[in-house]
Amino acid sequence: VNAWARFERREVGPEEFCALFRAEAAALGLDVDATRILAGLHGDLRPTMVEALKRCGSRFRTALLTNNVTPLADQEVERSDVLEVVSLFDVVVESSVVGCRKPEPAFYELACERLGVEPSACVFLDDLGVNLKPAREMGMATIKVGDPATAIDELSGVLGIDLG
């Protein structure tokens, strides 16, 4: 298990993560400062995806599955837009809270259990193919998110509703 996986499960703290990550990188012949990587972890919201989520939420139950290093409840979130988006989900499953992470099947199973649905009734979206594979193997429809407009079109097709 690598440093990222251990960090996202809260098995190690930031200092130990940085040391482990640096050692893993060194074993590959790289000199990487993990503190700089940690500083850049926060991504930007995609407004068109948020609007599609709102439309889905009015008709379907939704879940956020996130590999994170600090539980959302413990974060000092200064951006109200992030809190607003998180509040749109019926269920939030966080690796730092539950002790497992994508792409571990248990993570997806927990989300289905909390939603009260079978995997075959789910559509899972992610930007990483490695995270889509276990969801697909469980019977979920999957959509790789690269371009938001393309992902929304695909989701519209799977759900049979216009999200655009």
XYZ file of C-alpha atoms in Angstrom:
164
model
C 0.000 0.000 0.000
C 1.465 3.325 -1.035
C 1.690 6.602 0.864
C -1.363 8.114 -0.873
C -3.578 5.190 0.057
C -2.425 5.268 3.671
C -2.914 9.041 3.853
C -6.415 8.933 2.359
C -7.401 6.289 4.916
C -5.964 8.451 7.727
C -3.487 5.714 8.628
C -0.703 8.325 8.585
C -0.642 12.058 9.187
C 0.760 14.757 6.895
C 4.351 14.584 8.176
C 4.597 10.811 7.887
C 2.899 10.934 4.473
C 5.481 13.430 3.205
C 8.344 11.231 4.416
C 6.820 8.066 2.920
C 6.003 9.785 -0.369
C 9.492 11.222 -0.647
C 10.975 7.741 -0.024
C 8.703 6.167 -2.653
C 9.691 8.846 -5.163
C 13.383 8.411 -4.306
C 13.074 4.674 -4.986
C 12.023 5.674 -8.510
C 14.948 8.069 -8.844
C 12.858 11.197 -8.269
C 13.271 14.036 -5.794
C 9.744 15.162 -4.916
C 8.650 17.556 -2.186
C 5.285 16.171 -1.068
C 4.440 19.330 0.870
C 4.131 21.175 -2.453
C 1.824 18.466 -3.761
C -0.394 18.735 -0.693
C -0.680 22.480 -1.196
C -2.118 21.954 -4.677
C -4.751 19.326 -3.915
C -7.829 21.556 -4.019
C -9.525 21.550 -7.410
C -11.975 23.919 -9.005
C -15.713 23.393 -9.221
C -17.181 22.856 -12.667
C -20.391 24.926 -12.860
C -21.997 22.825 -15.599
C -21.437 19.666 -13.553
C -22.966 21.342 -10.485
C -26.072 22.279 -12.492
C -26.375 18.703 -13.777
C -26.044 17.446 -10.197
C -28.891 19.727 -9.120
C -31.088 18.352 -11.899
C -30.193 14.768 -10.942
C -30.802 15.441 -7.266
C -34.368 16.470 -7.945
C -35.106 13.022 -9.439
C -32.504 10.592 -8.086
C -30.611 9.891 -4.866
C -26.975 10.944 -5.172
C -23.729 10.154 -3.393
C -20.335 11.813 -3.266
C -17.471 9.317 -3.007
C -14.274 11.173 -2.230
C -10.735 10.153 -1.483
C -9.729 12.853 0.944
C -7.146 13.275 3.655
C -9.181 15.408 6.044
C -12.879 14.816 6.688
C -15.056 17.563 5.247
C -16.423 18.302 8.723
C -12.892 19.026 9.988
C -11.821 21.221 7.089
C -11.754 24.953 7.315
C -13.776 25.478 4.181
C -13.780 29.151 3.357
C -15.591 28.700 0.070
C -19.339 28.591 0.511
C -19.645 27.210 -3.037
C -17.896 24.000 -1.950
C -20.206 23.590 1.037
C -23.201 24.210 -1.202
C -22.145 21.482 -3.629
C -21.458 18.955 -0.864
C -24.914 19.664 0.574
C -26.511 18.656 -2.747
C -25.626 14.990 -2.171
C -27.871 12.648 -0.198
C -24.868 10.613 0.965
C -21.203 11.535 1.384
C -18.612 8.752 1.700
C -15.122 9.964 2.613
C -12.015 7.784 2.617
C -10.616 9.668 5.601
C -13.722 8.799 7.619
C -14.506 5.223 6.574
C -10.958 3.852 6.296
C -11.130 2.615 2.712
C -10.911 4.437 -0.613
C -11.521 4.296 -4.326
C -10.783 1.935 -6.057
C -11.453 -0.540 -3.208
C -14.792 -2.322 -3.826
C -15.806 -1.864 -0.177
C -15.914 1.899 -0.736
C -18.510 1.570 -3.508
C -20.433 -1.073 -1.572
C -20.701 1.293 1.389
C -22.094 4.044 -0.832
C -24.731 1.685 -2.250
C -25.640 0.506 1.236
C -26.059 4.073 2.474
C -28.132 4.981 -0.579
C -30.233 1.839 -0.181
C -29.691 0.746 -3.789
C -28.102 -2.096 -5.711
C -24.989 -1.304 -7.788
C -26.930 -2.075 -10.973
C -29.149 0.940 -10.200
C -26.156 3.306 -10.051
C -24.220 5.495 -12.437
C -20.686 6.274 -11.267
C -18.694 9.209 -12.650
C -14.988 9.752 -12.059
C -12.059 11.324 -13.841
C -9.804 8.306 -13.268
C -10.269 5.050 -15.140
C -8.794 3.055 -12.262
C -11.714 4.223 -10.099
C -14.294 3.293 -12.744
C -13.199 -0.325 -13.144
C -14.447 -1.722 -9.799
C -17.726 0.182 -10.122
C -18.270 -1.304 -13.584
C -17.359 -4.793 -12.310
C -20.033 -4.406 -9.596
C -22.645 -3.659 -12.261
C -22.722 0.137 -12.193
C -22.890 2.163 -15.364
C -19.712 4.260 -15.504
C -18.746 7.535 -17.130
C -15.214 8.877 -17.351
C -15.250 12.619 -16.789
C -12.819 14.539 -18.943
C -14.791 17.207 -20.727
C -17.806 18.146 -18.551
C -20.135 18.655 -21.536
C -19.364 15.176 -22.861
C -19.876 13.601 -19.432
C -23.206 15.399 -19.007
C -24.346 14.208 -22.448
C -23.394 10.630 -21.547
C -25.182 10.879 -18.201
C -28.279 12.292 -19.918
C -28.270 9.264 -22.209
C -27.886 6.761 -19.381
C -30.612 8.383 -17.270
C -32.917 9.163 -20.169
C -33.337 12.815 -19.170
C -31.947 16.093 -20.468
C -29.313 17.447 -18.092
C -27.806 19.977 -20.504
